[in-house]
Amino acid sequence: MSAADETADRAAGGEQPWDEVTPEAARKLLIAAVEAFAERGYHATTTRDIAGRAGMSPAALYIHYKTKEELLHRISRIGHDKALDILNAAYAGAGTPTDRLADAVRSFVRWHAGRHTTARVVQYELEALSETHRTEIVGLRRQSDAVVRRILEEGVETGEFDVPDVPGTAVAVLSLCIDVARWFNTRGRRTPDEVGALYADLVLRMVSAQKK
Amino acid sequence: MSAADETADRAAGGEQPWDEVTPEAARKLLIAAVEAFAERGYHATTTRDIAGRAGMSPAALYIHYKTKEELLHRISRIGHDKALDILNAAYAGAGTPTDRLADAVRSFVRWHAGRHTTARVVQYELEALSETHRTEIVGLRRQSDAVVRRILEEGVETGEFDVPDVPGTAVAVLSLCIDVARWFNTRGRRTPDEVGALYADLVLRMVSAQKK
């Protein structure tokens, strides 16, 4: 990776403001944790590594986070809350189920492309959460699933959609969007907006009732 | 996870024969490495952990693998070769582009569901490979992409498919199948075959020319 590429990657990662996290020291530690988990994995990262990346001492870290797991939980919770917000906003939007599904896919893909580093940590380190925290996060994921199912069901009712298997199709739609975080590359040819537009079109084709 | 669930999970993981790997000691070490990488991540796993899981000494491991990276490369290479074989077999099959695309999706999904532990390691630890090995694996992935693109292009030529963006759609089709490895759960309601059938249907809807 060239230095310019690294700057571009960092800039993309830097788009995530983590404004919810205060004070500033807690925010810096959380950003350092995302980077470290993404690079080396949760289990290979120590709180000392995270503190070092943030330019702080391990003692300063413990003021804000009692354990490494608390950091992962914070990241995962904020990420999943954001994902659910995006889907709820699309559901609450004006327009037909077709409009709302396209909006949901576009914004969900944009988030997973733009925040791919955070999204990877959130998706791939789920097993490292404590049982209580994992249960909480699984609950949020079920809510996200339910929003997509509701949009699909409403489109079936209006006759816009033809979806023989609503739960399976909801999983597939979310899965398609989530996996953007795995393959998306800030050095690739497509912008997050372009991928969002393509995917909205592909998903509508998946579910739309065929013209008779 | 209950003991019965763990047995079921191990049984599913055990479907992967790794017959390509000989002698038996090298095969056992490779299976131990897949499990360790999946559980704790590549960077948090030591060759001592892997040898221990296989009931061998670190010295016995070094007879077969000089480095931890060599184990990861072996796993990744076999996994990617298998993925490409699956797609090539579907491409070489009889029938129309529609038949061949359905077959490709069905068998690719089945592999990612049935071998989800291996597939996760292969997909998520790509960055841990040496530059030479990563280049080799990226080459195999490009070949997989090319097979799907070719099926799509041939379907466009016959008029079966309507695909405005062939490269983007090929990425989406493969991504949808690959992400099955992330969410598939041997304790879930669907079998690998059922997910394969659902996904083949969804992908055909994505690409098929609408009836006029």
Coordinates of C-alpha atoms in Angstrom, one line a residue:
Chain A
M1 CA 0.0 0.0 0.0
S2 CA 1.4 3.4 -0.9
A3 CA 1.6 6.3 1.6
A4 CA -1.1 8.1 -0.4
D5 CA -3.4 5.0 -0.3
E6 CA -2.9 4.8 3.5
T7 CA -3.8 8.4 3.8
A8 CA -7.0 7.8 1.7
D9 CA -7.8 4.7 3.9
R10 CA -7.3 6.7 7.1
A11 CA -9.4 9.5 5.7
A12 CA -12.2 7.1 5.0
G13 CA -11.9 5.6 8.5
G14 CA -11.8 9.1 9.9
E15 CA -15.2 9.8 8.4
Q16 CA -16.6 8.0 11.5
P17 CA -16.9 10.8 14.0
W18 CA -17.7 8.7 17.1
D19 CA -19.3 11.8 18.4
E20 CA -21.4 9.8 20.8
V21 CA -18.2 9.0 22.7
T22 CA -17.1 11.6 25.3
P23 CA -14.8 12.8 26.7
E24 CA -12.2 13.2 24.0
A25 CA -9.8 10.7 25.6
A26 CA -12.5 8.0 25.6
R27 CA -13.2 8.8 21.9
K28 CA -9.5 8.6 21.0
L29 CA -9.1 5.2 22.8
L30 CA -12.2 3.8 21.0
I31 CA -10.8 4.9 17.6
A32 CA -7.5 3.3 18.5
A33 CA -9.3 0.1 19.5
V34 CA -11.2 -0.1 16.2
E35 CA -7.9 0.2 14.2
A36 CA -6.1 -2.3 16.4
F37 CA -8.9 -4.9 16.3
A38 CA -9.3 -4.5 12.5
E39 CA -5.5 -5.0 12.0
R40 CA -4.7 -7.8 14.4
G41 CA -8.0 -9.2 15.6
Y42 CA -9.5 -8.8 19.1
H43 CA -7.7 -11.6 20.8
A44 CA -4.2 -10.5 19.6
T45 CA -4.8 -6.9 20.8
T46 CA -3.9 -5.9 24.3
T47 CA -5.2 -2.8 26.2
R48 CA -1.6 -1.7 26.2
D49 CA -1.5 -1.8 22.4
I50 CA -4.7 0.3 22.3
A51 CA -3.4 2.9 24.9
G52 CA -0.1 3.1 23.0
R53 CA -1.9 3.8 19.7
A54 CA -3.9 6.6 21.3
G55 CA -0.7 8.0 22.8
M56 CA -1.8 7.3 26.4
S57 CA -0.7 5.1 29.3
P58 CA -2.5 1.8 30.2
A59 CA -3.6 3.6 33.4
A60 CA -5.3 6.3 31.4
L61 CA -7.2 3.7 29.5
Y62 CA -8.6 2.1 32.7
I63 CA -10.1 5.4 33.7
H64 CA -12.5 5.1 30.7
Y65 CA -12.7 1.3 30.0
K66 CA -12.4 -1.4 32.6
T67 CA -11.7 -4.2 30.1
K68 CA -10.9 -4.7 26.5
E69 CA -14.3 -6.3 26.1
E70 CA -15.9 -3.1 27.3
L71 CA -14.3 -1.4 24.3
L72 CA -15.5 -4.0 21.9
H73 CA -19.0 -3.8 23.3
R74 CA -19.0 0.0 23.0
I75 CA -17.9 -0.2 19.4
S76 CA -20.4 -3.0 18.6
R77 CA -23.3 -1.3 20.3
I78 CA -22.7 2.1 18.6
G79 CA -22.3 0.3 15.2
H80 CA -25.4 -1.8 15.6
D81 CA -27.5 1.2 16.9
K82 CA -26.4 3.1 13.8
A83 CA -27.3 0.2 11.5
L84 CA -30.7 0.0 13.0
D85 CA -31.2 3.8 12.9
I86 CA -30.4 3.7 9.1
L87 CA -33.0 1.0 8.5
N88 CA -35.6 2.6 10.7
A89 CA -35.1 6.0 8.9
A90 CA -35.7 4.2 5.6
Y91 CA -38.8 2.5 6.9
A92 CA -40.2 5.8 8.2
G93 CA -39.6 7.5 4.9
A94 CA -42.3 8.6 2.5
G95 CA -43.1 6.7 -0.6
T96 CA -44.0 3.1 -1.5
P97 CA -42.4 0.0 -0.2
T98 CA -40.3 0.0 -3.3
D99 CA -39.0 3.5 -2.5
R100 CA -38.3 2.6 1.1
L101 CA -36.5 -0.7 0.3
A102 CA -34.3 1.1 -2.3
D103 CA -33.5 3.8 0.3
A104 CA -32.8 1.1 3.0
V105 CA -30.3 -0.7 0.7
R106 CA -28.7 2.5 -0.5
S107 CA -28.0 3.9 2.9
F108 CA -27.1 0.5 4.5
V109 CA -24.6 -0.1 1.7
R110 CA -23.1 3.4 1.9
W111 CA -22.6 2.9 5.7
H112 CA -20.9 -0.5 5.3
A113 CA -18.7 0.9 2.5
G114 CA -17.8 4.1 4.1
R115 CA -17.3 2.6 7.6
H116 CA -15.8 -0.7 6.4
T117 CA -13.2 -0.9 9.1
T118 CA -15.7 -0.5 11.9
A119 CA -18.2 -2.7 10.2
R120 CA -15.7 -5.6 9.9
V121 CA -14.8 -5.4 13.6
V122 CA -18.5 -5.2 14.5
Q123 CA -19.4 -8.2 12.3
Y124 CA -16.4 -10.5 12.8
E125 CA -15.7 -10.2 16.5
L126 CA -19.2 -10.9 17.7
E127 CA -18.0 -14.2 19.4
A128 CA -15.6 -12.2 21.6
L129 CA -18.4 -10.4 23.4
S130 CA -19.5 -11.6 26.8
E131 CA -22.7 -13.6 26.8
T132 CA -24.8 -10.7 28.2
H133 CA -23.4 -8.3 25.6
R134 CA -23.8 -10.8 22.8
T135 CA -27.4 -11.3 23.7
E136 CA -28.0 -7.6 23.6
I137 CA -26.3 -7.2 20.2
V138 CA -28.2 -10.2 18.8
G139 CA -31.4 -8.4 19.9
L140 CA -30.5 -5.4 17.9
R141 CA -29.7 -7.6 14.8
R142 CA -33.1 -9.2 15.1
Q143 CA -34.7 -5.7 15.1
S144 CA -32.8 -4.9 11.9
D145 CA -34.0 -8.1 10.4
A146 CA -37.6 -7.3 11.4
V147 CA -37.5 -3.8 9.7
V148 CA -36.5 -5.4 6.4
R149 CA -39.1 -8.1 6.8
R150 CA -41.8 -5.5 7.4
I151 CA -40.8 -3.5 4.3
L152 CA -41.0 -6.7 2.2
E153 CA -44.3 -7.8 3.7
E154 CA -45.8 -4.3 3.0
G155 CA -44.6 -4.5 -0.6
V156 CA -46.2 -8.0 -1.0
E157 CA -49.5 -6.5 0.3
T158 CA -49.5 -3.7 -2.2
G159 CA -48.6 -6.2 -4.9
E160 CA -45.3 -4.4 -5.7
F161 CA -43.2 -7.3 -4.5
D162 CA -43.4 -11.1 -5.1
V163 CA -41.4 -12.7 -2.2
P164 CA -42.2 -16.4 -1.6
D165 CA -39.8 -16.5 1.4
V166 CA -39.8 -13.2 3.3
P167 CA -37.5 -14.2 6.3
G168 CA -34.9 -15.8 4.0
T169 CA -35.0 -12.9 1.6
A170 CA -34.6 -10.4 4.4
V171 CA -31.5 -12.3 5.6
A172 CA -30.1 -12.3 2.0
V173 CA -30.8 -8.5 1.5
L174 CA -29.0 -7.6 4.7
S175 CA -26.2 -10.1 4.1
L176 CA -25.5 -8.6 0.6
C177 CA -25.2 -5.1 2.1
I178 CA -23.1 -6.2 5.1
D179 CA -20.6 -8.1 3.0
V180 CA -19.8 -4.8 1.2
A181 CA -17.6 -4.1 4.3
R182 CA -15.5 -7.2 3.5
W183 CA -14.7 -6.5 -0.1
F184 CA -15.1 -2.7 -0.4
N185 CA -11.8 -1.0 -1.0
T186 CA -11.3 2.8 -0.9
R187 CA -8.8 2.3 -3.7
G188 CA -11.4 0.5 -5.9
R189 CA -13.2 1.9 -8.9
R190 CA -16.6 2.4 -7.2
T191 CA -17.6 5.0 -4.6
P192 CA -19.9 4.0 -1.7
D193 CA -22.8 5.9 -3.5
E194 CA -22.2 3.9 -6.7
V195 CA -22.3 0.6 -4.9
G196 CA -25.4 1.7 -3.1
A197 CA -27.2 2.5 -6.3
L198 CA -26.2 -0.7 -8.0
Y199 CA -27.3 -2.8 -5.0
A200 CA -30.6 -1.0 -4.6
D201 CA -31.3 -1.9 -8.3
L202 CA -30.2 -5.6 -7.8
V203 CA -32.4 -6.0 -4.6
L204 CA -35.5 -4.5 -6.3
R205 CA -35.0 -6.9 -9.1
M206 CA -34.8 -9.7 -6.5
V207 CA -38.2 -8.9 -5.0
S208 CA -40.2 -7.0 -7.5
A209 CA -43.3 -8.7 -9.0
Q210 CA -42.7 -9.6 -12.6
K211 CA -44.7 -7.7 -15.2
K212 CA -47.4 -10.1 -16.5
Chain B
M1 CA -23.4 -23.6 23.2
S2 CA -24.5 -27.0 24.5
A3 CA -22.4 -30.1 24.2
A4 CA -24.8 -31.5 21.6
D5 CA -24.5 -28.3 19.6
E6 CA -20.7 -28.4 19.7
T7 CA -20.8 -32.0 18.5
A8 CA -23.0 -30.9 15.6
D9 CA -20.7 -28.0 14.8
R10 CA -17.6 -30.3 14.9
A11 CA -19.4 -32.8 12.7
A12 CA -20.1 -30.0 10.1
G13 CA -16.5 -28.9 10.3
G14 CA -15.5 -32.5 10.0
E15 CA -17.1 -32.8 6.6
Q16 CA -14.1 -31.1 5.2
P17 CA -11.8 -34.1 4.5
W18 CA -8.6 -32.1 3.6
D19 CA -7.7 -35.3 1.7
E20 CA -5.2 -33.2 -0.3
V21 CA -3.0 -32.9 2.7
T22 CA -0.7 -35.7 3.5
P23 CA 0.8 -37.3 5.5
E24 CA -1.7 -37.7 8.3
A25 CA 0.2 -35.6 10.7
A26 CA 0.3 -32.6 8.3
R27 CA -3.5 -33.0 7.8
K28 CA -4.2 -33.1 11.6
L29 CA -2.1 -29.9 12.1
L30 CA -3.9 -28.1 9.3
I31 CA -7.3 -29.0 10.8
A32 CA -6.1 -27.8 14.2
A33 CA -4.9 -24.5 12.6
V34 CA -8.3 -23.9 10.9
E35 CA -10.0 -24.3 14.3
A36 CA -7.5 -22.2 16.2
F37 CA -7.6 -19.4 13.6
A38 CA -11.4 -19.4 13.5
E39 CA -11.7 -19.2 17.3
R40 CA -9.0 -16.7 18.2
G41 CA -7.8 -15.2 14.9
Y42 CA -4.5 -15.7 13.1
H43 CA -2.5 -13.2 15.1
A44 CA -3.5 -14.5 18.5
T45 CA -2.7 -18.1 17.6
T46 CA 0.8 -19.5 18.0
T47 CA 2.3 -22.6 16.3
R48 CA 2.5 -24.0 19.9
D49 CA -1.3 -23.7 20.2
I50 CA -1.8 -25.4 16.9
A51 CA 0.6 -28.3 17.8
G52 CA -1.1 -28.6 21.2
R53 CA -4.5 -28.9 19.6
A54 CA -3.2 -31.6 17.3
G55 CA -1.7 -33.4 20.2
M56 CA 1.9 -32.9 18.9
S57 CA 5.0 -31.1 19.9
P58 CA 6.1 -27.8 18.3
A59 CA 9.1 -29.6 16.9
A60 CA 6.7 -32.1 15.2
L61 CA 4.9 -29.1 13.6
Y62 CA 8.1 -27.7 12.1
I63 CA 8.7 -30.9 10.2
H64 CA 5.6 -30.1 8.2
Y65 CA 5.2 -26.3 8.3
K66 CA 8.1 -23.9 8.6
T67 CA 5.9 -21.0 9.7
K68 CA 2.4 -20.2 10.9
E69 CA 2.0 -18.3 7.6
E70 CA 2.7 -21.4 5.7
L71 CA -0.3 -23.1 7.4
L72 CA -2.6 -20.2 6.6
H73 CA -1.4 -20.1 3.0
R74 CA -2.0 -23.9 2.7
I75 CA -5.6 -23.5 4.0
S76 CA -6.3 -20.4 1.9
R77 CA -4.9 -22.1 -1.3
I78 CA -6.9 -25.3 -0.8
G79 CA -10.0 -23.2 0.0
H80 CA -9.7 -20.9 -3.0
D81 CA -8.8 -23.8 -5.4
K82 CA -12.0 -25.6 -4.2
A83 CA -14.1 -22.5 -4.7
L84 CA -12.7 -22.0 -8.3
D85 CA -13.3 -25.7 -9.0
I86 CA -16.9 -25.4 -8.0
L87 CA -17.5 -22.4 -10.2
N88 CA -15.6 -24.0 -13.2
A89 CA -17.7 -27.2 -12.8
A90 CA -20.9 -25.2 -13.0
Y91 CA -19.6 -23.3 -16.0
A92 CA -18.7 -26.5 -17.8
G93 CA -22.1 -28.0 -17.1
A94 CA -24.8 -28.7 -19.7
G95 CA -27.8 -26.5 -20.1
T96 CA -28.4 -22.8 -20.6
P97 CA -26.7 -19.9 -18.8
T98 CA -29.7 -19.9 -16.5
D99 CA -29.1 -23.5 -15.5
R100 CA -25.4 -22.9 -15.1
L101 CA -25.8 -19.8 -13.0
A102 CA -28.3 -21.6 -10.7
D103 CA -25.9 -24.5 -10.4
A104 CA -22.9 -22.2 -9.6
V105 CA -24.9 -20.4 -6.9
R106 CA -26.3 -23.6 -5.4
S107 CA -23.0 -25.3 -5.1
F108 CA -21.0 -22.2 -4.0
V109 CA -23.6 -21.5 -1.3
R110 CA -23.5 -25.1 -0.2
W111 CA -19.8 -25.0 0.2
H112 CA -19.8 -21.8 2.2
A113 CA -22.5 -23.1 4.5
G114 CA -21.1 -26.6 5.0
R115 CA -17.5 -25.3 5.3
H116 CA -18.3 -22.1 7.1
T117 CA -15.4 -22.3 9.6
T118 CA -12.8 -22.8 6.8
A119 CA -14.5 -20.2 4.6
R120 CA -14.3 -17.6 7.4
V121 CA -10.6 -18.2 7.9
V122 CA -10.0 -18.0 4.2
Q123 CA -12.0 -14.8 3.8
Y124 CA -11.1 -12.9 6.9
E125 CA -7.4 -13.6 7.3
L126 CA -6.3 -12.6 3.7
E127 CA -4.3 -9.6 5.0
A128 CA -2.2 -11.9 7.2
L129 CA -0.7 -13.7 4.1
S130 CA 2.7 -12.7 2.8
E131 CA 2.7 -10.4 -0.2
T132 CA 3.7 -13.2 -2.6
H133 CA 1.0 -15.5 -1.2
R134 CA -1.6 -12.8 -1.2
T135 CA -0.9 -12.0 -4.8
E136 CA -1.4 -15.7 -5.7
I137 CA -4.7 -15.9 -3.8
V138 CA -6.0 -12.6 -5.3
G139 CA -5.2 -14.2 -8.7
L140 CA -7.5 -17.1 -7.9
R141 CA -10.2 -14.8 -6.8
R142 CA -10.0 -12.9 -10.0
Q143 CA -10.4 -16.2 -11.9
S144 CA -13.6 -16.9 -9.8
D145 CA -14.9 -13.5 -10.6
A146 CA -14.2 -14.1 -14.3
V147 CA -16.2 -17.4 -14.4
V148 CA -19.3 -15.6 -13.0
R149 CA -18.8 -12.7 -15.4
R150 CA -18.6 -15.2 -18.3
I151 CA -21.8 -16.9 -17.4
L152 CA -23.6 -13.5 -17.1
E153 CA -22.3 -12.4 -20.4
E154 CA -23.4 -15.6 -22.1
G155 CA -26.8 -15.2 -20.6
V156 CA -27.0 -11.6 -21.9
E157 CA -26.1 -12.8 -25.4
T158 CA -28.8 -15.5 -25.4
G159 CA -31.3 -12.9 -24.1
E160 CA -32.0 -14.8 -20.9
F161 CA -30.4 -12.2 -18.7
D162 CA -30.6 -8.4 -18.5
V163 CA -27.5 -7.2 -16.7
P164 CA -26.6 -3.6 -17.2
D165 CA -23.5 -3.9 -15.0
V166 CA -21.9 -7.3 -15.5
P167 CA -18.7 -6.8 -13.3
G168 CA -20.7 -5.2 -10.4
T169 CA -23.3 -7.9 -10.6
A170 CA -20.7 -10.7 -10.6
V171 CA -19.1 -9.2 -7.4
A172 CA -22.6 -9.0 -5.8
V173 CA -23.5 -12.6 -6.7
L174 CA -20.2 -14.0 -5.3
S175 CA -20.5 -11.7 -2.2
L176 CA -24.0 -12.9 -1.5
C177 CA -22.8 -16.5 -1.5
I178 CA -19.5 -15.9 0.4
D179 CA -21.3 -14.1 3.2
V180 CA -23.3 -17.3 3.9
A181 CA -20.1 -18.4 5.8
R182 CA -20.5 -15.5 8.2
W183 CA -24.2 -16.0 9.2
F184 CA -24.8 -19.7 8.6
N185 CA -25.3 -21.6 11.7
T186 CA -25.5 -25.4 11.8
R187 CA -28.1 -24.9 14.6
G188 CA -30.3 -22.7 12.4
R189 CA -33.5 -23.7 10.6
R190 CA -32.1 -24.0 7.1
T191 CA -29.8 -26.7 5.7
P192 CA -27.0 -25.7 3.2
D193 CA -29.2 -27.2 0.4
E194 CA -32.2 -25.0 1.3
V195 CA -30.1 -21.9 1.5
G196 CA -28.5 -22.9 -1.9
A197 CA -32.0 -23.3 -3.5
L198 CA -33.3 -20.0 -2.1
Y199 CA -30.2 -18.1 -3.2
A200 CA -30.2 -19.6 -6.7
D201 CA -33.8 -18.3 -7.1
L202 CA -32.9 -14.8 -5.7
V203 CA -29.9 -14.5 -8.1
L204 CA -31.9 -15.6 -11.1
R205 CA -34.5 -12.9 -10.3
M206 CA -31.6 -10.4 -10.1
V207 CA -30.4 -11.1 -13.6
S208 CA -33.2 -12.5 -15.6
A209 CA -34.7 -10.5 -18.4
Q210 CA -38.2 -9.3 -17.4
K211 CA -41.1 -10.8 -19.4
K212 CA -42.3 -8.1 -21.7

